[in-house]
Coordinates of C-alpha atoms in Angstrom, one line a residue:
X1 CA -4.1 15.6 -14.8
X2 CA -7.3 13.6 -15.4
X3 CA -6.5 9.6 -15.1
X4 CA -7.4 7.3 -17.5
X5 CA -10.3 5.3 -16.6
X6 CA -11.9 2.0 -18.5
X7 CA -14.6 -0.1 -17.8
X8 CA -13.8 -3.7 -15.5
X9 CA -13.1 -7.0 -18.4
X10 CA -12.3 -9.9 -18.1
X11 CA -8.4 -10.9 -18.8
X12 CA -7.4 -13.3 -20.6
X13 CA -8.5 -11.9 -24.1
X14 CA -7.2 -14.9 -26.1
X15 CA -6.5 -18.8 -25.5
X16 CA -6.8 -20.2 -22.1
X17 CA -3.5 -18.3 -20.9
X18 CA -3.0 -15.2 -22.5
X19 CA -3.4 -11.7 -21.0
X20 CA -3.0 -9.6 -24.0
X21 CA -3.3 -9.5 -27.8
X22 CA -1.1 -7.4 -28.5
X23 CA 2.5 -7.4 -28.2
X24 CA 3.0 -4.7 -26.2
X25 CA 0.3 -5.8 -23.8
X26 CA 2.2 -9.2 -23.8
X27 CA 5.6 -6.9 -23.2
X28 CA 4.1 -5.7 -20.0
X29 CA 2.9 -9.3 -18.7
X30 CA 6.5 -10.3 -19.6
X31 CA 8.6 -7.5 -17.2
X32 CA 5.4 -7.9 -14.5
X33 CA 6.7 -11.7 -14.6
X34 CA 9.8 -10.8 -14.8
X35 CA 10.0 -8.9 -11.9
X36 CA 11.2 -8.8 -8.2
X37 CA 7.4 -9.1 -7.2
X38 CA 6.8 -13.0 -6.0
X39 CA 6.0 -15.6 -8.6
X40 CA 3.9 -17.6 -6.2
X41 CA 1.6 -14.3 -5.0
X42 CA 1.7 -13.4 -9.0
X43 CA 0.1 -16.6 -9.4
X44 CA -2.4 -16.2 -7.6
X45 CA -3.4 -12.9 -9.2
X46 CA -3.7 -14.3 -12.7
X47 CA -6.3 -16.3 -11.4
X48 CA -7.9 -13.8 -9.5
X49 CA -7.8 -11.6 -13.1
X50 CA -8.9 -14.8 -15.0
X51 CA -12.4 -14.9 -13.3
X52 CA -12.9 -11.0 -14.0
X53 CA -12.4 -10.2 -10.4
X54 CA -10.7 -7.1 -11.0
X55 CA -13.1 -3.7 -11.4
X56 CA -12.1 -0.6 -13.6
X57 CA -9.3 0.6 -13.6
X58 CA -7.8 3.9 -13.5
X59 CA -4.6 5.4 -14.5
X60 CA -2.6 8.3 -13.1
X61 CA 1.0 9.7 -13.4
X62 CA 3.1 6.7 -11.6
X63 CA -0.2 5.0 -10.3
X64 CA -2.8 2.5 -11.5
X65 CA -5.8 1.7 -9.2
X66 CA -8.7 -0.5 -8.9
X67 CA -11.0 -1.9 -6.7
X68 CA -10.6 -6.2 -6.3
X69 CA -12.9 -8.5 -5.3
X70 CA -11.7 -11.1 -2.7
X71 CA -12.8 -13.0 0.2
X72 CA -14.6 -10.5 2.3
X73 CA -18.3 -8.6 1.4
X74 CA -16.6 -5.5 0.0
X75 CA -13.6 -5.1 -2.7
X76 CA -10.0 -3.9 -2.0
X77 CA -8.5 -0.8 -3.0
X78 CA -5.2 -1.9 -4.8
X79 CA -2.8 0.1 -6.2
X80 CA 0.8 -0.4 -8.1
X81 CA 3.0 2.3 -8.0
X82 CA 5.5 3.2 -10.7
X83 CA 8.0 5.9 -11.3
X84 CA 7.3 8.5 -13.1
X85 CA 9.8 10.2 -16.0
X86 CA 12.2 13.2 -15.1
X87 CA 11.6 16.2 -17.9
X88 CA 15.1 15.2 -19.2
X89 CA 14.3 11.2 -19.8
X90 CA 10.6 13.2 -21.7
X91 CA 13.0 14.8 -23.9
X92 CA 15.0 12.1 -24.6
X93 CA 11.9 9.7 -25.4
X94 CA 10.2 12.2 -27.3
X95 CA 13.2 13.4 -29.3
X96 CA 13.8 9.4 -30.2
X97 CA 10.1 8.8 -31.3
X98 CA 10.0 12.0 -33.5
X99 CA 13.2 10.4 -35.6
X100 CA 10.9 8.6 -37.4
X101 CA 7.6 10.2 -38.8
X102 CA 6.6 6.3 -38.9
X103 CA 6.9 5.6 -34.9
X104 CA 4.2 9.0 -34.5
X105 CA 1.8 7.8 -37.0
X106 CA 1.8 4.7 -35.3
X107 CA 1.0 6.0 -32.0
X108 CA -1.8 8.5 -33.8
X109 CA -3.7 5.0 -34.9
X110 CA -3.5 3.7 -31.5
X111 CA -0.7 1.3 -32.0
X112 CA 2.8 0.9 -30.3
X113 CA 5.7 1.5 -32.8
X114 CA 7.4 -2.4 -32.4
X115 CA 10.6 -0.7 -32.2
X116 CA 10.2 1.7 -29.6
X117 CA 10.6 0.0 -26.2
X118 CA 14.2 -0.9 -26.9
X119 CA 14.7 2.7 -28.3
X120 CA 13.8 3.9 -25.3
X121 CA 15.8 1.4 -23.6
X122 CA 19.2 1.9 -25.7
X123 CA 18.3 6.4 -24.6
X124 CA 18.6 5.2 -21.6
X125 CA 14.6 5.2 -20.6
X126 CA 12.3 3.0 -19.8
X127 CA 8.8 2.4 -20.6
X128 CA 8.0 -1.0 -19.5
X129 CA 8.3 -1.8 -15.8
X130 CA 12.2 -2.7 -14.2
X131 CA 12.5 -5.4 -12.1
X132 CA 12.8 -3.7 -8.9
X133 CA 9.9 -0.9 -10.2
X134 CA 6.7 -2.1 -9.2
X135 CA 5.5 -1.1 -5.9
X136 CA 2.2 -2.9 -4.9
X137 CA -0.4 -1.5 -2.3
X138 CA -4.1 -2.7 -1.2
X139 CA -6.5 -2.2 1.9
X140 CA -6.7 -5.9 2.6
X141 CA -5.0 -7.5 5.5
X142 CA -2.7 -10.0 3.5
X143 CA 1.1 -8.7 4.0
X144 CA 2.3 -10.5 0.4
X145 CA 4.4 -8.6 -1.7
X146 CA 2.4 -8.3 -3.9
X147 CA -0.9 -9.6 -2.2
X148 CA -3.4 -11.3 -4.7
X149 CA -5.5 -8.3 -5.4
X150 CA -2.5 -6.2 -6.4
X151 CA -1.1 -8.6 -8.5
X152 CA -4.5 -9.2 -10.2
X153 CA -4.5 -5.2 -11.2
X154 CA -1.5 -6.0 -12.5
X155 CA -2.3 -8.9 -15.3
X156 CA -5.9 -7.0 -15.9
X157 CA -3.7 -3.9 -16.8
X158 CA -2.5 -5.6 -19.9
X159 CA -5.7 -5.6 -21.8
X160 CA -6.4 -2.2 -21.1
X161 CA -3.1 -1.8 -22.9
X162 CA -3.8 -3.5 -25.5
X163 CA -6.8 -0.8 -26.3
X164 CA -4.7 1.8 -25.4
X165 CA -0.2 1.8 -25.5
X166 CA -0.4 5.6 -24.6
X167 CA -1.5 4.0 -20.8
X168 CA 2.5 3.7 -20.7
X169 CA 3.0 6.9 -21.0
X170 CA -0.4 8.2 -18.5
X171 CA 1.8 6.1 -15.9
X172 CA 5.5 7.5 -16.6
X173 CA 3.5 10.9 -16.4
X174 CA 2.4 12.5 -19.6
X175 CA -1.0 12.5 -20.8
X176 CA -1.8 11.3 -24.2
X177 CA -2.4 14.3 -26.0
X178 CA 0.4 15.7 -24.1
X179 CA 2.9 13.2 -25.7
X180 CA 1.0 13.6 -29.3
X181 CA 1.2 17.3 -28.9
X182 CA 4.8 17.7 -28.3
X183 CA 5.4 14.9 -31.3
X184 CA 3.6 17.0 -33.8
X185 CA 5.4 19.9 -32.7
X186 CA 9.3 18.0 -33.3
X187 CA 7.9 16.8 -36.4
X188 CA 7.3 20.4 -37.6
X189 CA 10.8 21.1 -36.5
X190 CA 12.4 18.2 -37.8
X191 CA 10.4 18.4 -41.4
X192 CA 10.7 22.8 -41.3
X193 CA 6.9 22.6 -41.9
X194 CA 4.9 25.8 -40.4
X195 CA 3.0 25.4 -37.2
X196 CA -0.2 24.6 -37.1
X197 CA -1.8 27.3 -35.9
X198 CA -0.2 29.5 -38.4
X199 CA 2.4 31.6 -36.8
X200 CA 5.8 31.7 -37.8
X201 CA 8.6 29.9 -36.2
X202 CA 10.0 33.6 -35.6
X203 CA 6.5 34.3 -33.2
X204 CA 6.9 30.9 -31.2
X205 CA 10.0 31.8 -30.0
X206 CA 12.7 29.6 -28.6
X207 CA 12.5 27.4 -25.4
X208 CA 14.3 28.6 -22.6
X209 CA 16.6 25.7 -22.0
X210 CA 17.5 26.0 -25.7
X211 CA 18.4 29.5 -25.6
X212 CA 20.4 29.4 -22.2
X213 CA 22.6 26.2 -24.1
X214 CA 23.3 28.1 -26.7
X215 CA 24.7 31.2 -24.8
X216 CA 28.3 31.3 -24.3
X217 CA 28.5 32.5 -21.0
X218 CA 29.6 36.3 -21.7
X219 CA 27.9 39.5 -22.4
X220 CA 29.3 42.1 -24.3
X221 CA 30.5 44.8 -22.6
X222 CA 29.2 48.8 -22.2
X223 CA 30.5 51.0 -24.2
X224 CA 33.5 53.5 -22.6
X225 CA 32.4 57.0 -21.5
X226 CA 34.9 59.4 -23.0
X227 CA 37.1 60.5 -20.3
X228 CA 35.9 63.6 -18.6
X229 CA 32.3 63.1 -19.3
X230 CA 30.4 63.4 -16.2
X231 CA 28.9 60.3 -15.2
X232 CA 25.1 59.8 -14.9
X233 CA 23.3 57.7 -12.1
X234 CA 22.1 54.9 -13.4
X235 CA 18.4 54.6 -14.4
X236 CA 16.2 52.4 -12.6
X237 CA 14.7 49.3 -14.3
X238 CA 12.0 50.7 -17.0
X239 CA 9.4 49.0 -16.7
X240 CA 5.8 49.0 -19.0
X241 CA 4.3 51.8 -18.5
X242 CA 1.3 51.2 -20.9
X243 CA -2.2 50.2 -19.2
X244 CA -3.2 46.8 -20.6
X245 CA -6.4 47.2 -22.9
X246 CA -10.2 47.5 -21.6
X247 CA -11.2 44.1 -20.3
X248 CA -7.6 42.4 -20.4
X249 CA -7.7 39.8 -17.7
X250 CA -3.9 41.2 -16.1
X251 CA -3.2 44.5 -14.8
X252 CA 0.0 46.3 -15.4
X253 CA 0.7 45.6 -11.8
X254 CA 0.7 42.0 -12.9
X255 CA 2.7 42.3 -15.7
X256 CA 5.3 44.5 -14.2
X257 CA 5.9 41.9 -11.5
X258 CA 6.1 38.8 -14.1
X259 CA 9.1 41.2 -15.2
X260 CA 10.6 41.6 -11.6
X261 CA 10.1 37.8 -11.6
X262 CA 11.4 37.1 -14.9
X263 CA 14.6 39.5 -14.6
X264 CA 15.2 37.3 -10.7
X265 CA 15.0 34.0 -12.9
X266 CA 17.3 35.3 -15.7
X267 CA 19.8 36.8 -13.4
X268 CA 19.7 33.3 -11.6
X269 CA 20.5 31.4 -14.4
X270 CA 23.7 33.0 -15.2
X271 CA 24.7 32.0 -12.0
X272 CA 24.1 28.8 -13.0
X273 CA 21.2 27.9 -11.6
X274 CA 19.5 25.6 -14.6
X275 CA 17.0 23.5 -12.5
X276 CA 15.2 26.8 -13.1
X277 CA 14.6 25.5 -16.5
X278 CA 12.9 22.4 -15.9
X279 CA 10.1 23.4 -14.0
X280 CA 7.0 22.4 -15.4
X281 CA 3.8 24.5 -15.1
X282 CA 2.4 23.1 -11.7
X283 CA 5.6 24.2 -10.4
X284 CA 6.2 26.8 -11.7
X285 CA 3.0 27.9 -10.0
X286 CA 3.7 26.8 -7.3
X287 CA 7.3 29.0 -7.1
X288 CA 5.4 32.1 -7.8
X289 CA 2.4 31.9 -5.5
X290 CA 5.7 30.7 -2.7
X291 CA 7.4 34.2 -3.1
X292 CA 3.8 36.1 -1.2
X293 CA 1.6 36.8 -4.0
X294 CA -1.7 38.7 -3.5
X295 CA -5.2 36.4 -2.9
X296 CA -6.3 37.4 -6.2
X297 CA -2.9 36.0 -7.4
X298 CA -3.1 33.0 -5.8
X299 CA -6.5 32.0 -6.5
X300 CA -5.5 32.2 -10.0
X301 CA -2.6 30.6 -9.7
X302 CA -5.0 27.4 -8.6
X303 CA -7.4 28.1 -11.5
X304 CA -4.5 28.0 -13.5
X305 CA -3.5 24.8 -12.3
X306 CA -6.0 23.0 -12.0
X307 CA -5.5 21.5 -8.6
X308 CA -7.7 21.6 -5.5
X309 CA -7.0 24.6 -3.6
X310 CA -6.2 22.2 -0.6
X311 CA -3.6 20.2 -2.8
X312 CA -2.2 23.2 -4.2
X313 CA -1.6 25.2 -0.7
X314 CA 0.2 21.8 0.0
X315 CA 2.6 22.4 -2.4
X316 CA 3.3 25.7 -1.9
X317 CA 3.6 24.9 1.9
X318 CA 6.1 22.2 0.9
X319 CA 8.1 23.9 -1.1
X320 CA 8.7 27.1 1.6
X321 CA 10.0 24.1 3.9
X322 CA 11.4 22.4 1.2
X323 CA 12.4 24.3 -1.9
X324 CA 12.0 22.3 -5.1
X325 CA 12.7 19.2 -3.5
X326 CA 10.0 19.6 -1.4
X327 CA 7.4 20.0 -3.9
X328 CA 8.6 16.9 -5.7
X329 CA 8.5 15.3 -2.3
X330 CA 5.0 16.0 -1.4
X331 CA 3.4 15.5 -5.1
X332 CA 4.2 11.8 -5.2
X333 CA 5.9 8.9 -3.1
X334 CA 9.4 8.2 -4.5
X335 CA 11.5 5.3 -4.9
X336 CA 14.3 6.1 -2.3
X337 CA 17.9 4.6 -2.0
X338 CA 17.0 1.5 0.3
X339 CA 20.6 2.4 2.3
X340 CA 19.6 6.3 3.3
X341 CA 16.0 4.5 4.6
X342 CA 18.3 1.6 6.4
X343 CA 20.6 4.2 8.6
X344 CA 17.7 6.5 9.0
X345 CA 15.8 3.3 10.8
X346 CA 19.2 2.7 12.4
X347 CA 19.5 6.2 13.7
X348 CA 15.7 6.5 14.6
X349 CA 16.4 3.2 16.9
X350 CA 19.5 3.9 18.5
X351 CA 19.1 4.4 22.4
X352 CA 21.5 7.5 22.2
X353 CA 19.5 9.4 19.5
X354 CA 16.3 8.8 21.3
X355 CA 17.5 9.5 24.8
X356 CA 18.9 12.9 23.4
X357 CA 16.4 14.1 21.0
X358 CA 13.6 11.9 20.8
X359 CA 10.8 11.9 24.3
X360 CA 11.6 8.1 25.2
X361 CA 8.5 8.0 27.4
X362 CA 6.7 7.4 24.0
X363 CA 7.7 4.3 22.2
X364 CA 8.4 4.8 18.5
X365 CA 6.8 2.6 16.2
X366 CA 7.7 3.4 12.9
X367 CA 6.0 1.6 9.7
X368 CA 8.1 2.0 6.5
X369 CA 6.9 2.5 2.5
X370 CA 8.5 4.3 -0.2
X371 CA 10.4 7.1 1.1
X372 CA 8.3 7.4 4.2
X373 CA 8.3 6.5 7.5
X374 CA 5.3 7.2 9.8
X375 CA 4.4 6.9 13.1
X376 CA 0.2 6.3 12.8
X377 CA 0.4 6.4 16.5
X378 CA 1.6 10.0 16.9
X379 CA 0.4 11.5 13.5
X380 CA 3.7 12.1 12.0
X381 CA 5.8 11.7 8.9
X382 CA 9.1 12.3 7.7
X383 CA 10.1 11.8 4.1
X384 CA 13.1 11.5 2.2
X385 CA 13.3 13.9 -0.4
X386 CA 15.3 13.7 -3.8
X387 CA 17.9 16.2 -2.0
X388 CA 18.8 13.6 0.4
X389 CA 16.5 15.7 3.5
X390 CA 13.8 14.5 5.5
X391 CA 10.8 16.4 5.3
X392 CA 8.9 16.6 8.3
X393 CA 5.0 16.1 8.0
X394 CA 2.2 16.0 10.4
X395 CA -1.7 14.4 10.1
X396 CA -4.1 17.3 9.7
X397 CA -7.8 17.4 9.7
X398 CA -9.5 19.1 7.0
X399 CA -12.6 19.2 7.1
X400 CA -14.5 15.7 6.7
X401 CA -10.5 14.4 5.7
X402 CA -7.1 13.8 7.2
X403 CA -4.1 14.6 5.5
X404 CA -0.6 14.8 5.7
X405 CA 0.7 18.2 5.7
X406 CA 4.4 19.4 5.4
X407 CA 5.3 21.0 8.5
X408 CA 8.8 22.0 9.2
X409 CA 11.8 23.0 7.0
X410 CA 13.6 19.9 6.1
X411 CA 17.2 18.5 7.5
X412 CA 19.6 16.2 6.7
X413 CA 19.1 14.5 10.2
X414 CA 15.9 12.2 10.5
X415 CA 16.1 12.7 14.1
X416 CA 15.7 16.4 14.3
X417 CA 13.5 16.3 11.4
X418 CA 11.2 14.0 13.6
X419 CA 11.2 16.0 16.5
X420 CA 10.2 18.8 14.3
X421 CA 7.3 16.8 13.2
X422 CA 6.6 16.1 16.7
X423 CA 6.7 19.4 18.2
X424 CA 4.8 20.6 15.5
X425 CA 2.1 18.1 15.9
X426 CA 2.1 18.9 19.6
X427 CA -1.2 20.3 21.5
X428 CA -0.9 24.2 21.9

């Protein structure tokens, strides 16, 4: 997904105070102030974002960046993190939006419907920051929470808003078009209009989540041999038999196992496995090329994609360790339950664990953010997944880089899962 980038300004844009011009520019200065984040560090920020200190910023899914000028020669990276929309709380928003054809015609003339943050809010989803959301990072040495340069990303953010709402959704982890796209698209439903590009509703078929929620669990049953009629072994699977035409960029090799894949899915969900539904295309990418694809398979599984190859064998890395879980691990940091990181510290510390499991010989500093904690010393990670396992990860060199690779299948226990990181990260 390409971030949203504008050019460094100065904030305020009006009177001597203000950050924004519009209201929901001023909405987002409101929950930033309203926050957990420290009023006195906050402070400080504005003025650093008053006197245009702040370069251009950039926004990704659940992340805006910028570079800060502060004290020394050279600017700061800072960075705020923020967390980024299930597929369920997308439907939900987008669903609530498309009610009214006003609040899309709104967003098509760059504008933020005024009734559409507490819409959100009363579907139970949330655009503007909560108070606890915003996580602040930055390269310089000040331990604040936030430190200045942070908070001064923060307050420049809100004029970038006010050229832009849709930045909302960039950072809860749609795109722009993506959001406008699926609008139009409820619209058409909602209004029985044809699609846009001509074809009939019949063509476009049905979603898969709709059409599983609408079956009712049964299948109606073969018909009864008469008795006496000798029985016939059942027919394998028949699968297309048909070579794709001259120049087709798929085999029937490729199609027939898209069917082997699809039938695995189906069979799947009427066992009640539905997160199959919810995967979006990144994952869904990732599943397939997880399963032992060929290399031409793969590499078009990354073309598809768009990802580096390096980020994308990540993922599919992760997710053999890991499952699903372990791809949402290692795409993005997550906001973890503060008690699960407590006893994991608690357990990482105890005498007992390390005597047991853990080399004492090597003291273990650990240094804590998000749902990771990381010894820089030794080159290992473990990371609290949304399945409530630690996901063991080691430091890698890849070429000119260093990156953090998943390494080990995950575990309930952050001890073991941190021996596995060790071992793993161990000389051969």
């Amino acid at each position: 997904m390409t971030p949203a980038r504008t050019a460094a300004r100065k904030a305020p844009r009006t009177g001597s105070r203000a950050f924004a011009a519009t209201w929901w520019g001023q909405a987002w200065v409101d929950a930033l102030e309203a926050s957990t984040l420290d009023a006195g560090r906050l402070s400080r920020g504005r003025t650093y974002a008053r006197k245009g200190m702040v370069g251009p910023v950039t926004a990704a899914p659940g992340v805006l960046r910028a570079e800060v000028e502060g004290s020394a020669p050279w600017p700061y990276d800072a960075a705020v993190h923020l967390r980024v929309l299930t597929d369920a709380q997308w439907d939900t928003l987008l669903d609530a939006i498309a009610a009214q054809a006003g609040r899309t015609a709104a967003l098509l003339d760059g504008e933020m419907p005024a009734d559409l943050v507490d819409v959100a809010r009363t579907a139970g989803v949330s655009l503007l920051p909560e108070a606890s959301e915003l996580d602040p990072e930055c390269s310089c040495p000040d331990w604040g929470y936030p430190c200045k340069h942070a908070a001064a990303l923060c307050y420049a953010t809100a004029a970038h808003l006010d050229d832009d709402p849709c930045w909302l959704f960039t950072l809860r982890g749609r795109t722009k078009d993506a959001v406008l796209g699926a609008l139009r698209t409820r619209r058409q439903v909602l209004t029985g209009s044809a699609p846009e590009n001509g074809e009939t509703s019949r063509g476009r078929g049905v979603p898969a989540r709709d059409a599983f929620a609408a079956w009712n669990g049964t299948f109606a049953p073969a018909p009864r041999m008469a008795e006496g009629t000798p029985e016939e072994p059942e027919a394998p699977l028949s699968l297309l038999t048909t070579e794709p035409p001259p120049g087709a960029p798929f085999t029937l090799g490729d199609v027939e196992a898209l069917t082997r894949d699809t039938a695995q899915r189906a069979r799947g969900l009427t066992a009640g496995h539905t997160a199959l539904l919810t995967c979006d295309p990144v994952e869904d990418a990732v599943r397939l090329a997880a399963t032992g694809v060929s290399e031409d398979w793969f590499h078009g599984l990354v073309l598809a994609t768009g990802l580096p190859p390096a980020d994308f064998a990540r993922l599919v890395r992760a997710r053999r360790h890991g499952g699903p879980a372990g791809v949402a691990t290692a795409r993005a940091p997550l906001t973890p339950d503060p008690v699960a990181m407590a006893a994991a510290r608690t357990a990482l510390s105890d005498p007992d664990n390390v005597d047991g499991a853990v080399d004492s010989a090597r003291p273990l500093r650990l240094r804590a953010w998000r749902n990771r904690l990381t010894a820089d010393d030794e080159g290992v990670q473990i990371r609290l997944g949304p399945d409530n396992r630690w996901h063991p990860y080691t430091r890698e060199e890849r070429g000119a880089t260093t990156e953090w690779w998943p390494c080990a299948p995950a575990t309930a226990d952050p001890v073991a899962a941190l021996v596995a990181a060790r071992t793993a990260a161990a000389p051969r």
